[in-house]
Coordinates of C-alpha atoms in Angstrom, one line a residue:
Chain A
M257 CA 26.5 -13.1 50.4
L258 CA 26.7 -9.7 48.8
A259 CA 30.3 -8.5 49.4
N260 CA 30.6 -4.7 48.8
Y261 CA 34.3 -3.7 48.5
G262 CA 35.1 0.0 48.2
Y263 CA 34.1 3.2 49.8
S264 CA 32.0 6.3 49.6
D265 CA 33.6 9.8 50.0
G266 CA 32.9 13.3 49.1
S267 CA 33.0 12.6 45.4
G268 CA 30.6 9.5 45.3
N269 CA 30.2 6.0 45.9
Y270 CA 32.8 3.5 44.6
F271 CA 31.8 -0.1 45.3
I272 CA 32.3 -3.4 43.5
T273 CA 29.9 -6.0 44.6
I274 CA 30.6 -9.7 44.4
D275 CA 27.7 -12.1 44.9
T276 CA 29.6 -14.9 46.7
D277 CA 26.7 -17.3 46.0
K278 CA 27.1 -16.8 42.2
C279 CA 31.0 -16.8 42.2
N280 CA 32.4 -20.1 41.2
A281 CA 36.1 -19.1 41.7
C282 CA 36.9 -19.6 38.0
G283 CA 39.3 -16.8 38.2
A284 CA 38.3 -15.3 34.9
C285 CA 37.9 -11.8 36.4
V286 CA 41.6 -12.1 37.8
E287 CA 42.8 -12.7 34.2
A288 CA 40.6 -9.9 32.8
C289 CA 41.1 -7.0 34.9
P290 CA 44.0 -4.8 33.6
A291 CA 44.4 -3.4 37.1
Q292 CA 44.7 -6.8 39.0
I293 CA 41.9 -5.8 41.3
F294 CA 40.7 -9.4 41.9
Q295 CA 42.1 -12.4 43.5
V296 CA 40.9 -15.9 44.2
V297 CA 41.3 -17.1 47.8
D298 CA 40.8 -20.6 49.1
E299 CA 38.0 -19.7 51.7
D300 CA 35.8 -16.8 52.3
P301 CA 37.4 -14.4 54.7
N302 CA 33.9 -13.2 55.8
D303 CA 32.5 -16.7 56.5
P304 CA 34.8 -18.8 58.4
M305 CA 32.4 -21.8 58.3
N306 CA 32.6 -22.0 54.5
E307 CA 35.6 -23.5 52.9
E308 CA 34.7 -22.9 49.3
P309 CA 37.2 -20.7 47.2
L310 CA 35.9 -17.5 45.8
A311 CA 37.1 -14.3 44.2
I312 CA 37.5 -11.1 46.4
V313 CA 38.9 -7.7 45.7
V314 CA 42.6 -7.3 46.7
A315 CA 42.8 -5.5 50.1
G316 CA 45.2 -2.9 49.0
K317 CA 43.0 -1.8 46.1
K318 CA 39.8 -1.5 48.0
K319 CA 40.4 2.2 48.9
K320 CA 41.5 3.3 45.3
L321 CA 38.8 1.8 43.2
K322 CA 37.8 5.1 41.7
Y323 CA 41.3 5.4 40.2
E324 CA 42.1 1.7 39.5
C325 CA 38.9 1.3 37.6
G326 CA 39.3 4.6 35.8
P327 CA 40.9 3.2 32.7
C328 CA 38.0 0.9 31.9
K329 CA 35.4 3.8 32.6
P330 CA 36.1 6.6 30.2
S331 CA 33.5 9.4 30.6
G332 CA 30.9 9.8 27.8
D333 CA 27.7 8.1 26.9
N334 CA 28.7 4.9 25.2
R335 CA 30.9 3.2 27.9
P336 CA 32.2 -0.1 26.7
A337 CA 31.2 -3.2 28.9
L338 CA 33.6 -3.8 31.8
P339 CA 36.0 -6.7 31.2
C340 CA 35.4 -8.1 34.7
V341 CA 31.6 -8.0 34.4
M342 CA 31.7 -9.5 30.8
V343 CA 33.9 -12.5 31.6
C344 CA 32.1 -13.4 35.0
E345 CA 30.4 -16.8 34.3
G346 CA 27.9 -16.5 37.1
C347 CA 27.3 -12.7 36.6
A348 CA 28.5 -12.2 40.1
I349 CA 30.2 -8.9 39.6
S350 CA 28.6 -5.4 39.6
H351 CA 29.8 -1.9 40.0
S352 CA 28.1 0.9 41.8
W353 CA 29.3 3.7 39.5
Chain B
M83 CA 58.1 25.8 84.1
S84 CA 55.8 23.3 85.6
E85 CA 53.8 21.4 82.9
E86 CA 50.1 21.1 83.9
K87 CA 48.5 17.8 83.0
R88 CA 45.8 18.4 80.4
P89 CA 42.6 16.5 81.1
E90 CA 41.9 13.8 78.5
F91 CA 38.3 14.4 77.5
W92 CA 38.3 11.7 75.0
R93 CA 39.3 8.9 77.3
W94 CA 36.7 6.3 78.1
A95 CA 36.6 3.8 80.8
E96 CA 38.5 0.5 80.5
T97 CA 36.6 -2.4 81.9
N98 CA 37.0 -6.0 82.7
W99 CA 34.5 -8.6 84.0
V100 CA 34.3 -12.2 84.9
N101 CA 31.1 -14.3 85.1
P102 CA 30.8 -15.6 88.8
D103 CA 28.3 -18.2 87.8
I104 CA 30.7 -20.2 85.5
R105 CA 33.4 -22.7 86.6
W106 CA 35.8 -22.8 83.6
E107 CA 37.1 -26.1 84.9
D108 CA 33.8 -27.7 83.8
A109 CA 33.9 -26.4 80.3
Q110 CA 35.0 -28.7 77.4
F111 CA 36.3 -25.9 75.2
I112 CA 37.6 -22.5 76.4
T113 CA 37.8 -20.2 73.5
L114 CA 39.2 -16.7 73.2
G115 CA 38.4 -14.0 70.8
I116 CA 40.6 -10.9 70.4
D117 CA 39.5 -7.9 68.7
V118 CA 42.4 -5.5 68.0
G119 CA 40.7 -2.4 66.6
S120 CA 42.2 0.9 65.6
V121 CA 41.1 2.5 68.9
S122 CA 40.1 -0.2 71.3
S123 CA 41.1 -3.8 71.9
Q124 CA 38.9 -6.4 73.4
A125 CA 39.6 -9.9 74.7
V126 CA 36.5 -12.2 75.3
I127 CA 36.9 -15.6 76.8
M128 CA 33.9 -18.0 76.5
A129 CA 33.4 -21.3 78.2
D130 CA 31.5 -23.6 75.9
G131 CA 30.0 -20.7 74.1
K132 CA 29.0 -18.7 77.2
M133 CA 30.5 -15.5 78.2
Y134 CA 33.0 -16.1 81.0
A135 CA 35.3 -13.0 81.2
Y136 CA 36.1 -10.1 79.0
G137 CA 38.7 -7.1 79.0
N138 CA 38.2 -4.0 77.2
M139 CA 41.0 -1.4 76.7
R140 CA 42.6 1.0 74.5
T141 CA 44.8 -0.1 71.5
G142 CA 48.3 1.1 72.2
S143 CA 50.9 2.0 69.4
D144 CA 51.9 -1.7 69.3
S145 CA 49.3 -4.2 68.2
P146 CA 50.8 -7.5 69.5
N147 CA 51.2 -5.8 72.9
S148 CA 47.6 -4.4 72.8
A149 CA 46.3 -8.0 72.2
R150 CA 48.5 -9.3 75.0
N151 CA 47.5 -6.6 77.4
A152 CA 43.8 -7.1 76.6
L153 CA 44.0 -10.8 77.3
K154 CA 45.9 -10.1 80.5
F155 CA 43.3 -7.6 81.6
A156 CA 40.5 -10.2 80.9
L157 CA 42.3 -12.8 82.7
G158 CA 43.0 -10.6 85.6
K159 CA 39.9 -11.4 87.6
T160 CA 39.9 -15.2 86.9
T161 CA 41.9 -18.1 87.9
L162 CA 42.3 -19.1 84.3
T163 CA 45.7 -19.3 82.6
E164 CA 46.4 -18.8 78.9
V165 CA 47.5 -22.4 78.5
K166 CA 44.0 -23.7 79.2
I167 CA 42.6 -21.9 76.2
S168 CA 41.6 -24.4 73.5
Y169 CA 41.4 -21.9 70.6
C170 CA 42.0 -18.3 69.8
I171 CA 40.7 -16.2 66.9
G172 CA 42.0 -12.7 66.2
T173 CA 39.9 -10.1 64.4
G174 CA 39.7 -6.5 63.8
Y175 CA 41.9 -4.1 62.1
G176 CA 45.0 -5.5 63.8
R177 CA 44.1 -9.1 63.5
V178 CA 47.2 -10.2 61.6
N179 CA 49.2 -8.9 64.7
V180 CA 47.5 -11.0 67.3
P181 CA 50.4 -13.3 68.4
M182 CA 48.4 -16.0 70.2
A183 CA 45.7 -16.4 67.4
D184 CA 45.3 -19.8 65.8
R185 CA 43.6 -18.2 62.9
T186 CA 42.0 -14.9 61.9
V187 CA 38.5 -13.9 60.8
T188 CA 37.4 -10.7 59.5
E189 CA 35.6 -8.3 61.7
I190 CA 32.5 -8.3 59.5
A191 CA 31.8 -12.0 60.2
C192 CA 32.5 -11.5 63.9
H193 CA 30.4 -8.5 64.4
A194 CA 27.4 -10.3 62.7
R195 CA 28.0 -13.3 65.0
G196 CA 28.5 -11.3 68.0
A197 CA 25.3 -9.1 67.4
N198 CA 23.4 -12.4 66.8
F199 CA 24.6 -13.5 70.3
F200 CA 24.1 -10.2 72.1
Y201 CA 20.7 -9.3 70.6
G202 CA 19.3 -12.6 69.6
P203 CA 18.5 -14.4 66.3
K204 CA 16.0 -11.8 65.1
V205 CA 18.7 -9.2 64.2
R206 CA 18.9 -8.7 60.4
T207 CA 20.8 -5.5 60.2
V208 CA 23.9 -4.8 62.2
L209 CA 25.6 -1.4 62.2
D210 CA 29.0 -1.2 63.7
V211 CA 30.5 2.2 64.3
G212 CA 34.0 1.5 65.4
G213 CA 37.1 3.7 66.0
Q214 CA 38.0 4.4 62.4
D215 CA 35.4 2.6 60.2
I216 CA 31.8 2.0 59.8
K217 CA 30.3 -1.4 58.9
A218 CA 26.8 -2.0 57.7
I219 CA 26.0 -5.7 57.8
R220 CA 23.0 -7.7 56.9
C221 CA 22.8 -11.2 58.3
D222 CA 20.4 -14.2 58.6
E223 CA 19.0 -15.8 61.8
K224 CA 22.3 -17.7 62.5
G225 CA 24.4 -14.6 62.3
K226 CA 25.8 -15.4 58.9
V227 CA 26.6 -12.4 56.8
T228 CA 24.2 -11.9 53.6
N229 CA 25.4 -8.4 52.6
F230 CA 28.0 -6.1 54.0
L231 CA 29.7 -2.8 53.4
M232 CA 32.6 -1.3 55.2
N233 CA 33.8 2.1 54.7
D234 CA 37.3 2.2 56.1
K235 CA 38.7 4.8 53.8
C236 CA 37.9 7.9 55.9
A237 CA 37.3 8.3 59.6
A238 CA 34.3 10.6 59.1
G239 CA 31.4 9.7 61.4
T240 CA 33.4 7.3 63.5
G241 CA 34.6 7.0 67.1
R242 CA 37.7 8.7 66.3
G243 CA 35.9 11.8 65.0
M244 CA 33.9 11.9 68.3
E245 CA 37.1 11.8 70.3
V246 CA 38.5 14.7 68.4
F247 CA 35.3 16.7 69.0
S248 CA 35.0 15.9 72.7
D249 CA 38.6 17.0 73.0
L250 CA 38.1 20.2 70.9
L251 CA 35.0 21.2 73.1
S252 CA 36.4 20.0 76.4
V253 CA 33.4 17.7 76.9
P254 CA 34.1 14.2 78.5
I255 CA 33.2 11.7 75.8
G256 CA 30.7 9.9 78.0
E257 CA 28.7 13.1 78.3
V258 CA 28.6 14.0 74.6
G259 CA 25.3 12.3 73.8
E260 CA 23.5 13.7 76.8
R261 CA 24.7 17.2 76.2
S262 CA 23.9 17.3 72.5
Y263 CA 20.3 17.1 73.6
Q264 CA 20.5 20.0 76.0
V265 CA 19.7 22.4 73.4
E266 CA 16.7 24.7 72.9
K267 CA 16.5 24.3 69.3
E268 CA 18.2 21.6 67.1
P269 CA 20.9 23.3 65.1
P270 CA 21.5 22.4 61.4
A271 CA 24.0 19.6 60.9
V272 CA 27.5 20.7 60.1
S273 CA 28.0 20.4 56.4
S274 CA 31.0 18.0 56.5
T275 CA 31.6 15.0 58.6
C276 CA 35.3 14.9 57.6
V277 CA 37.1 15.3 61.0
V278 CA 39.3 18.0 59.8
Y279 CA 36.8 20.1 58.0
A280 CA 34.2 19.5 60.7
K281 CA 36.7 20.7 63.3
S282 CA 37.4 24.0 61.6
E283 CA 33.6 24.4 60.9
A284 CA 32.9 23.8 64.7
T285 CA 35.4 26.5 65.6
G286 CA 33.6 28.9 63.3
L287 CA 30.3 28.0 64.9
L288 CA 31.7 28.6 68.3
R289 CA 32.9 32.0 67.2
K290 CA 29.4 32.8 65.8
G291 CA 28.1 32.4 69.3
L292 CA 26.6 28.8 69.3
S293 CA 26.9 27.0 72.6
T294 CA 29.1 24.0 73.1
N295 CA 26.0 21.8 73.3
E296 CA 24.6 23.2 70.1
V297 CA 27.9 22.4 68.2
L298 CA 27.7 18.9 69.7
A299 CA 24.2 18.6 68.5
A300 CA 25.3 19.8 64.9
Y301 CA 28.2 17.3 64.8
C302 CA 26.0 14.4 66.1
S303 CA 23.4 14.9 63.5
A304 CA 26.0 15.1 60.8
M305 CA 27.3 11.8 62.0
A306 CA 23.8 10.3 62.0
D307 CA 23.4 11.6 58.3
R308 CA 26.5 9.9 57.1
I309 CA 25.8 6.6 59.0
Y310 CA 22.3 6.7 57.5
S311 CA 23.6 7.0 53.9
L312 CA 25.8 4.0 54.3
L313 CA 23.1 2.1 55.8
E314 CA 20.8 2.8 52.8
R315 CA 23.2 1.1 50.5
V316 CA 22.8 -2.3 52.1
G317 CA 19.2 -1.7 53.1
V318 CA 17.8 -1.9 56.5
E319 CA 15.6 -4.7 57.5
P320 CA 14.3 -5.0 61.2
E321 CA 15.4 -5.9 63.7
F322 CA 18.2 -3.5 63.8
A323 CA 21.2 -3.4 66.2
I324 CA 24.2 -1.1 66.7
T325 CA 27.4 -2.5 68.0
G326 CA 30.7 -0.7 68.7
G327 CA 31.6 2.3 70.9
M328 CA 29.1 4.7 69.0
A329 CA 26.2 2.7 70.3
K330 CA 26.9 4.3 73.7
N331 CA 26.4 7.8 72.3
R332 CA 22.8 8.7 72.7
G333 CA 23.3 11.9 70.7
V334 CA 24.2 10.0 67.4
V335 CA 21.9 6.9 68.1
G336 CA 18.8 9.0 69.0
R337 CA 19.1 11.1 65.7
L338 CA 19.8 8.0 63.7
T339 CA 16.7 6.3 65.1
K340 CA 14.7 9.3 64.3
K341 CA 15.9 9.3 60.7
M342 CA 15.3 5.6 60.2
G343 CA 12.0 5.4 62.1
L344 CA 13.4 2.2 63.6
E345 CA 14.4 1.6 67.2
P346 CA 17.5 -0.3 67.7
L347 CA 17.5 -3.4 70.0
K348 CA 19.1 -2.9 73.4
T349 CA 21.5 -5.2 75.3
S350 CA 23.0 -5.3 78.6
W351 CA 26.4 -6.3 77.2
D352 CA 29.1 -3.7 76.4
T353 CA 28.5 -3.0 72.7
Q354 CA 32.3 -2.7 72.0
L355 CA 32.6 -6.4 72.9
A356 CA 30.6 -7.7 69.8
G357 CA 33.5 -8.3 67.6
A358 CA 35.6 -10.3 70.1
A359 CA 32.5 -12.2 71.3
G360 CA 31.8 -13.1 67.7
A361 CA 35.4 -14.3 67.3
A362 CA 35.2 -16.5 70.5
L363 CA 31.9 -18.0 69.2
F364 CA 33.5 -18.8 66.0
G365 CA 36.3 -20.5 67.9
Y366 CA 33.9 -22.5 69.8
A367 CA 32.1 -23.6 66.5
L368 CA 35.5 -24.5 65.0
C369 CA 36.3 -26.5 68.2
Q370 CA 33.1 -28.4 67.9
K371 CA 33.8 -29.1 64.3
S372 CA 37.0 -30.7 65.8
K373 CA 39.0 -28.4 63.6
G374 CA 40.6 -26.6 66.5
K375 CA 41.8 -29.6 68.6
G376 CA 45.2 -29.7 70.1
K377 CA 46.6 -26.3 70.2

């Protein structure tokens, strides 16, 4: 499942997508993110029939992604690789902006 | 000074129903789904995965009470009592506040499951336009979510916005869709769907001499634009279905259909019930998996 967390408003689209089929719940993103955006939960809240643990975006941060992710996304041409994307073993995380 | 009661143009009809063909006594599992949304609350009771009864009403200021009231409303026409219910799942915005819930499931999973039940297994894209959020969901033939997106940061393009507009223009909410088509020429969409900005823009349009119907048309098409841009993010694959209260608004649905070039499926069920129906179905599935035995 492609889980899109975030929002779109007048200033743009701010979504973090987690591909739940690729996520192995290793928790590396939880450690890597300086803003503590990710958490690992015991079962998929969007699929009650699936009991595998996986990473999700913390509920309280979903509506603030533009600002929470800001420090990792300096403006300019050579943006460094994002820590959450870099550490993800299954390449499950992507950002829309 | 006597206070005159102002008509409530935004108010929609609260309904309950019971299926006369089902005897709940014969059912192995009676499951309950309660969807406490930001605007409306629904309770759906299923007997072995078949629709038995429902209640659909407005969410009050108190979520636990809204859940109780919706259940009471659904039970109203039946001989069933709460103790006979084998499993209850809470869903929706206020799901953590459903006191009788055995567990909670997100509304995204429930709407996909409910749409699968209402519209059949060929549904691949579900759009839910609720009271304060918009959900675009892709699912497989079993109603399992494959891709989803929920915009709950702002109420633009949602039922709440439509309520504000029907109140502003003194048009009963049930007539908004019909009247938005009673215009000679389709006006350009209002430039912002933000409820507050659109409201002031609408006031300006009225002053410019546009008729009430034309302003409704302008707002309906702005809503359709916004919903369409969210749908594009997850991608639309036929068949397409709309759940939630906005599915009853022909003004928005018609304009969205025209933009997409894809006709949404139709159902005889109340589209607002999809979330609660999905929750009740999950309850039934969990009972069958014998997870929910012994409440």
